[in-house]
Amino acid sequence: MPDIFLPSTLPLVPLPPPQLLYPHLQATLQIPSSHLAVLLNAIAENATRHKLDSSRIIAIVPVVEIERRVGRWATAARIKSVTKVASPPDTFNIILEGIARIRLPRSLPPVLSILPPLPLPISTYSLPVSDLHILENVDLVPLATALLPPQLHEKINLIPPTLLADLLVSVLQIDWDVRAELLGVPDVQERCAKVYTILSKLVSDRGLAPATTTKPLLTSTPATIPRSRALIRRPLGPPTMGLPEDLQPLDSLFQRRLNEISSSAGQAITRELKRLSKIPPQSAEYGVGKTYIEWLLSLPWKKVTETPHDLDLAKARSILDDEHEGLEKVKRRVVEYLAVYQLKRKLFEEETAAKLQEKKTTKTTHQAVQNAAFDASTAGELLELIPKDERKALEETQTPMDDILTKDVYRDKGPILLLVGPPGVGKTSIARSLATSLGRKFHRISLGGVRDEAEIRGHRRTYIGALPGLLVQGLRKVGVANPVILLDTAESAVGTSNFHGDPSAALLEALDPAQNWSFHDHYLGDVPIDLSQCMFIATANTLDTISPPLLDRCETITCSGYVTSEKLAIAKRFLLPKQVKENGLLAVGVQMGDGVIEKVITEFTFEAGVRSLEREISRICRTKAVEYSTARQSTHSPYNPEVTSNDVDTILGVAHFDPDVREETHRPGVVTGLAWQASGTGGIMLIETTLVPGGNGQLVLTGSLGGVISESAQLGLTWVKSHSASLGILLGDTDPYKSHDIHLHLPAGSVKKDGPSAGIGMVLAIASLLTGRVVPSTTAVTGEITLRGAVTPVGGIKEKVLGAHRAGIRKIILPKKNLREVMADLPESVKDEMDFVFVGTIEEALEEVWGKDIWTDTSRPRLEAKL
Ligand SMILES: Nc1ncnc2c1ncn2[C@@H]1O[C@H](COP(=O)(O)OP(=O)(O)OP(=O)(O)O)[C@@H](O)[C@H]1O
């Protein structure tokens, strides 16, 4: 039960008819901006006088024709919100919520306008708990039932009788004078008796009969208060009566879980149980309804994993270290994230504690008015009985009931971590370790192939076999409201709306801290679910296709591919021991030397991550498991845990064909470019050109090329053509463009290729073809070109370079503007082994490959490669 504290002086504000403010109800006061300024000054003065940070409490005095005060009673009220109205101009609506009746001093001047803070003899005219018993004599419920529409009947039972009298006279359009008089009746019994007389008259005037009550009234002794309070919290009263037998188990489960579910879920279950009790159990609808109730009962509305208040960052780091090799930057960033999370949470908890403390101290300096019959859980119900026009204005500032109940829980509003990198580099497993460090449950949702909004937001219950969306399903699976949820392959939830809706929009709503405390899943209908306590982490292979609004919510951490030495370390420390264990060889083990593992890495796997490597190691372990089983059965051949290089060949067979190994031969017209696949893996890509006799300088393109890459080829040819003279291509009377077409092909025709980064490679290939000079196959190039010959930066450079390194390339020509990325992000071992040449123009690139004398050297045969 919250206590309300009133300062001993309050500014006074006149409230003309027809409005009248009772404790716990709302009223809207419309005032011009000049009056608002006076009011705010008076409030500030009062706050300073009482050394309060803010006191939005004022006294609302009912007045008639502005000069005549009615009686000696007013209402202490809290300002809930101030909003500017569209018309009349310069006018504000102030929404007030009554706190308690206050008696005004005899000497008070007429309240003609807003008055500065004046001392008021404040008494506790709200109800002490022990006074409740007096109400049993004057039961207003039957009268209220007769007078109010049926949909409100059940709610009347939930309203404490002490409030009912005020509430009824407010909603039943009783004369203002009568209402003002009732404000001056602080004694509850007297007030209820008066209201009883008024309502009885109204009932008989309208020719209605008072209903007989079944109302569980609040009972007399303080000892029974908690039970009564539970009753108040209960959404719609027990529906058990008259339920069919097969609904009884559900109902009793409902009763047991009453305190664990949100009030809106409780209301929905009550409604559904009632509805089901009226329809035949054989109908399909009956089954649908039962499943719906089961879902509502099984969700973790309020249950959370308790997380330690002091997160041990060193321990978190050691969990990350224990489960992952390398990934230094990623680990550091994850620990930073945890540190910030912990700090924010601590700060929040300290603030909450300080507020509580402040309340306690204010109690000693200010008179406390006990608000016996009002608590947050009745607020929502009450609201519905408040006149509509007032309610509308109030709703904007309303916090939902469930939110009030759990408002002291910390909800992280920070960005979502997005781990980006090629497959198999440990993104998922880092997220899992983060959940372990936080002591939270972990749930992974794969967004791959999610094209339908219903997969995120659920299907409406009208569909047969309808289910909630992936998020709600996930919550039920983990059984707590605060898990770490990993949204895997987030790039797949593309931001395209189609006739199935827009999954990324639904996802955004779920991730938005401003909305996700009341996420609406279609299956759950009008029952909102709180996702704000979940911690979301996303992973993606590439940022290219991720929806921009989603990306905007995220903070990106890049996990790049591994080089051989890193893979070796991962294999030795994690993959091999894991596979040995999984294949039942823990007792005898499998020994693989560094050279052997390296052979598996370089000859049998061609990937940025370590997934295939793990698969190959698993194959080796399986073979060793067969050997071990055979050895156990025969005494002749003992088991040998050692795996040699030859064993690898025997077990894994012929080394895999790898398109990503550099060419051994050097040929004019062939250049090695760099590619970056949608999976996030980098590699090399050959650019082949040849001259086709009988043409006229046209460009023929093949190899599944997209629009952008085709334009790059055209651009490359144009550049070479325009520099033909200086490159020595047009010599004497031979003009290759008049007698030949140029065919440019990118092998692996089944793979779609696009992007601008092959531009410089195309220029080199065409120039090489026409000048007859070769580009060494150990050299790779990447960079976009412009028509004027500038080389501009490209994306995915780190993965491309790592892919080139794997393929055996030792020199890379790349755009100057990518220099910082290369220097900052690449492992030292790669930087040591490779030669990087940064160029700003095409000329620089050509000179780098063929030397400065390319512009004058015309001695070489010009055409070497012909069909
Ligand atoms: N640095 C590492 N240390 C230890 N194990 C690792 C490391 N990187 C990857 N692994 C292991 O590789 C396997 C694949 O990792 P994981 O599933 O996390 O990859 P991912 O990056 O999420 O891939 P995808 O993008 O395909 O989902 C896991 O078994 C993981 O433990």
PDB file of C-alpha atoms in Angstrom, residues 152-280:
ATOM      1  CA  LEU A 152     -18.815  -3.023 -15.597  1.00  0.00           C
ATOM      2  CA  HIS A 153     -20.484  -5.299 -13.086  1.00  0.00           C
ATOM      3  CA  GLU A 154     -17.549  -7.543 -12.464  1.00  0.00           C
ATOM      4  CA  LYS A 155     -15.231  -4.603 -12.073  1.00  0.00           C
ATOM      5  CA  ILE A 156     -17.361  -3.079  -9.363  1.00  0.00           C
ATOM      6  CA  ASN A 157     -16.451  -6.045  -7.198  1.00  0.00           C
ATOM      7  CA  LEU A 158     -12.824  -5.153  -7.520  1.00  0.00           C
ATOM      8  CA  ILE A 159     -13.117  -1.595  -6.339  1.00  0.00           C
ATOM      9  CA  PRO A 160     -12.613  -1.067  -2.650  1.00  0.00           C
ATOM     10  CA  PRO A 161     -15.904   0.094  -1.138  1.00  0.00           C
ATOM     11  CA  THR A 162     -14.213   3.223   0.211  1.00  0.00           C
ATOM     12  CA  LEU A 163     -13.630   4.405  -3.329  1.00  0.00           C
ATOM     13  CA  LEU A 164     -16.890   3.167  -4.706  1.00  0.00           C
ATOM     14  CA  ALA A 165     -18.973   5.945  -3.178  1.00  0.00           C
ATOM     15  CA  ASP A 166     -16.857   8.693  -4.785  1.00  0.00           C
ATOM     16  CA  LEU A 167     -16.598   6.837  -8.015  1.00  0.00           C
ATOM     17  CA  LEU A 168     -20.315   6.210  -8.373  1.00  0.00           C
ATOM     18  CA  VAL A 169     -21.340   9.787  -7.787  1.00  0.00           C
ATOM     19  CA  SER A 170     -18.758  10.874 -10.337  1.00  0.00           C
ATOM     20  CA  VAL A 171     -19.842   8.553 -13.110  1.00  0.00           C
ATOM     21  CA  LEU A 172     -23.579   8.672 -12.529  1.00  0.00           C
ATOM     22  CA  GLN A 173     -23.982  12.345 -13.357  1.00  0.00           C
ATOM     23  CA  ILE A 174     -25.145  13.370  -9.947  1.00  0.00           C
ATOM     24  CA  ASP A 175     -25.672  17.125  -9.542  1.00  0.00           C
ATOM     25  CA  TRP A 176     -22.517  19.139  -9.009  1.00  0.00           C
ATOM     26  CA  ASP A 177     -23.819  20.686  -5.773  1.00  0.00           C
ATOM     27  CA  VAL A 178     -24.504  17.284  -4.304  1.00  0.00           C
ATOM     28  CA  ARG A 179     -21.077  16.063  -5.353  1.00  0.00           C
ATOM     29  CA  ALA A 180     -19.424  19.150  -3.868  1.00  0.00           C
ATOM     30  CA  GLU A 181     -21.257  18.533  -0.634  1.00  0.00           C
ATOM     31  CA  LEU A 182     -20.020  14.932  -0.600  1.00  0.00           C
ATOM     32  CA  LEU A 183     -16.479  16.207  -0.889  1.00  0.00           C
ATOM     33  CA  GLY A 184     -17.054  17.752   2.512  1.00  0.00           C
ATOM     34  CA  VAL A 185     -17.986  14.426   4.099  1.00  0.00           C
ATOM     35  CA  PRO A 186     -14.701  12.903   5.218  1.00  0.00           C
ATOM     36  CA  ASP A 187     -16.338  10.232   7.305  1.00  0.00           C
ATOM     37  CA  VAL A 188     -16.666   7.149   5.156  1.00  0.00           C
ATOM     38  CA  GLN A 189     -19.687   5.663   6.789  1.00  0.00           C
ATOM     39  CA  GLU A 190     -21.543   8.906   6.626  1.00  0.00           C
ATOM     40  CA  ARG A 191     -20.525   9.415   3.028  1.00  0.00           C
ATOM     41  CA  CYS A 192     -21.518   5.912   2.004  1.00  0.00           C
ATOM     42  CA  ALA A 193     -24.857   6.317   3.736  1.00  0.00           C
ATOM     43  CA  LYS A 194     -25.481   9.554   1.879  1.00  0.00           C
ATOM     44  CA  VAL A 195     -24.494   8.031  -1.418  1.00  0.00           C
ATOM     45  CA  TYR A 196     -26.667   5.029  -0.619  1.00  0.00           C
ATOM     46  CA  THR A 197     -29.672   7.335  -0.190  1.00  0.00           C
ATOM     47  CA  ILE A 198     -28.863   9.217  -3.388  1.00  0.00           C
ATOM     48  CA  LEU A 199     -28.429   6.059  -5.440  1.00  0.00           C
ATOM     49  CA  SER A 200     -31.515   4.362  -3.981  1.00  0.00           C
ATOM     50  CA  LYS A 201     -33.518   7.349  -5.119  1.00  0.00           C
ATOM     51  CA  LEU A 202     -31.950   7.188  -8.526  1.00  0.00           C
ATOM     52  CA  VAL A 203     -32.742   3.472  -8.813  1.00  0.00           C
ATOM     53  CA  SER A 204     -36.357   3.982  -7.885  1.00  0.00           C
ATOM     54  CA  ASP A 205     -36.650   7.085 -10.127  1.00  0.00           C
ATOM     55  CA  ARG A 206     -35.427   5.015 -13.033  1.00  0.00           C
ATOM     56  CA  GLY A 207     -37.681   2.117 -12.135  1.00  0.00           C
ATOM     57  CA  LEU A 208     -34.780  -0.302 -11.596  1.00  0.00           C
ATOM     58  CA  ALA A 209     -34.461  -3.042  -9.016  1.00  0.00           C
ATOM     59  CA  PRO A 210     -31.246  -3.264  -6.959  1.00  0.00           C
ATOM     60  CA  ALA A 211     -29.380  -6.490  -7.625  1.00  0.00           C
ATOM     61  CA  THR A 212     -28.695  -8.961  -4.830  1.00  0.00           C
ATOM     62  CA  THR A 213     -25.024  -8.985  -4.108  1.00  0.00           C
ATOM     63  CA  THR A 214     -22.547 -11.817  -4.275  1.00  0.00           C
ATOM     64  CA  LYS A 215     -19.777  -9.412  -3.704  1.00  0.00           C
ATOM     65  CA  PRO A 216     -16.839 -10.450  -1.566  1.00  0.00           C
ATOM     66  CA  LEU A 217     -16.553  -7.271   0.465  1.00  0.00           C
ATOM     67  CA  LEU A 218     -13.331  -6.276   2.081  1.00  0.00           C
ATOM     68  CA  THR A 219     -13.547  -7.671   5.550  1.00  0.00           C
ATOM     69  CA  SER A 220     -12.948  -6.126   8.857  1.00  0.00           C
ATOM     70  CA  THR A 221      -9.679  -7.153  10.393  1.00  0.00           C
ATOM     71  CA  PRO A 222      -6.296  -6.081   9.158  1.00  0.00           C
ATOM     72  CA  ALA A 223      -5.240  -9.718   9.180  1.00  0.00           C
ATOM     73  CA  THR A 224      -7.535 -10.472   6.295  1.00  0.00           C
ATOM     74  CA  ILE A 225      -6.376  -7.552   4.216  1.00  0.00           C
ATOM     75  CA  PRO A 226      -3.746  -9.422   2.222  1.00  0.00           C
ATOM     76  CA  ARG A 227      -6.355 -11.942   1.094  1.00  0.00           C
ATOM     77  CA  SER A 228      -8.709  -9.202   0.102  1.00  0.00           C
ATOM     78  CA  ARG A 229      -5.929  -7.499  -1.733  1.00  0.00           C
ATOM     79  CA  ALA A 230      -5.250 -10.664  -3.711  1.00  0.00           C
ATOM     80  CA  LEU A 231      -8.903 -10.564  -4.562  1.00  0.00           C
ATOM     81  CA  ILE A 232      -8.559  -7.045  -5.820  1.00  0.00           C
ATOM     82  CA  ARG A 233      -5.636  -7.998  -7.990  1.00  0.00           C
ATOM     83  CA  ARG A 234      -7.491 -10.894  -9.422  1.00  0.00           C
ATOM     84  CA  PRO A 235      -8.627  -9.796 -12.840  1.00  0.00           C
ATOM     85  CA  LEU A 236     -12.146 -11.012 -13.189  1.00  0.00           C
ATOM     86  CA  GLY A 237     -13.137 -13.122 -10.244  1.00  0.00           C
ATOM     87  CA  PRO A 238     -13.083 -16.936 -10.089  1.00  0.00           C
ATOM     88  CA  PRO A 239     -14.654 -18.535 -13.136  1.00  0.00           C
ATOM     89  CA  THR A 240     -14.614 -22.028 -11.663  1.00  0.00           C
ATOM     90  CA  MET A 241     -18.362 -22.177 -11.162  1.00  0.00           C
ATOM     91  CA  GLY A 242     -20.078 -24.252 -13.800  1.00  0.00           C
ATOM     92  CA  LEU A 243     -16.954 -25.130 -15.784  1.00  0.00           C
ATOM     93  CA  PRO A 244     -17.071 -28.425 -17.709  1.00  0.00           C
ATOM     94  CA  GLU A 245     -14.985 -31.193 -16.220  1.00  0.00           C
ATOM     95  CA  ASP A 246     -12.223 -31.127 -18.774  1.00  0.00           C
ATOM     96  CA  LEU A 247     -11.646 -27.419 -18.181  1.00  0.00           C
ATOM     97  CA  GLN A 248     -11.205 -27.939 -14.454  1.00  0.00           C
ATOM     98  CA  PRO A 249      -7.490 -28.916 -14.666  1.00  0.00           C
ATOM     99  CA  LEU A 250      -6.790 -25.800 -16.700  1.00  0.00           C
ATOM    100  CA  ASP A 251      -8.695 -23.684 -14.249  1.00  0.00           C
ATOM    101  CA  SER A 252      -6.921 -25.118 -11.250  1.00  0.00           C
ATOM    102  CA  LEU A 253      -3.591 -24.525 -12.987  1.00  0.00           C
ATOM    103  CA  PHE A 254      -4.779 -20.988 -13.592  1.00  0.00           C
ATOM    104  CA  GLN A 255      -5.595 -20.579  -9.903  1.00  0.00           C
ATOM    105  CA  ARG A 256      -2.156 -21.851  -8.951  1.00  0.00           C
ATOM    106  CA  ARG A 257      -0.342 -19.590 -11.364  1.00  0.00           C
ATOM    107  CA  LEU A 258      -2.499 -16.552 -10.660  1.00  0.00           C
ATOM    108  CA  ASN A 259       0.309 -14.555  -9.164  1.00  0.00           C
ATOM    109  CA  GLU A 260       2.779 -15.506 -11.858  1.00  0.00           C
ATOM    110  CA  ILE A 261       0.868 -14.246 -14.863  1.00  0.00           C
ATOM    111  CA  SER A 262       0.178 -10.742 -16.032  1.00  0.00           C
ATOM    112  CA  SER A 263      -3.215  -9.288 -15.306  1.00  0.00           C
ATOM    113  CA  SER A 264      -4.128  -8.974 -18.982  1.00  0.00           C
ATOM    114  CA  ALA A 265      -3.256 -12.641 -19.477  1.00  0.00           C
ATOM    115  CA  GLY A 266      -5.397 -13.461 -16.440  1.00  0.00           C
ATOM    116  CA  GLN A 267      -8.316 -11.545 -17.877  1.00  0.00           C
ATOM    117  CA  ALA A 268      -7.934 -13.282 -21.218  1.00  0.00           C
ATOM    118  CA  ILE A 269      -7.878 -16.719 -19.572  1.00  0.00           C
ATOM    119  CA  THR A 270     -10.957 -15.939 -17.513  1.00  0.00           C
ATOM    120  CA  ARG A 271     -12.762 -14.735 -20.599  1.00  0.00           C
ATOM    121  CA  GLU A 272     -11.735 -17.750 -22.616  1.00  0.00           C
ATOM    122  CA  LEU A 273     -12.698 -20.230 -19.886  1.00  0.00           C
ATOM    123  CA  LYS A 274     -16.125 -18.638 -19.709  1.00  0.00           C
ATOM    124  CA  ARG A 275     -16.519 -18.742 -23.455  1.00  0.00           C
ATOM    125  CA  LEU A 276     -15.410 -22.362 -23.659  1.00  0.00           C
ATOM    126  CA  SER A 277     -17.859 -23.413 -20.977  1.00  0.00           C
ATOM    127  CA  LYS A 278     -20.614 -22.331 -23.341  1.00  0.00           C
ATOM    128  CA  ILE A 279     -19.511 -24.091 -26.520  1.00  0.00           C
ATOM    129  CA  PRO A 280     -19.614 -27.835 -27.289  1.00  0.00           C
TER     130      PRO A 280
END
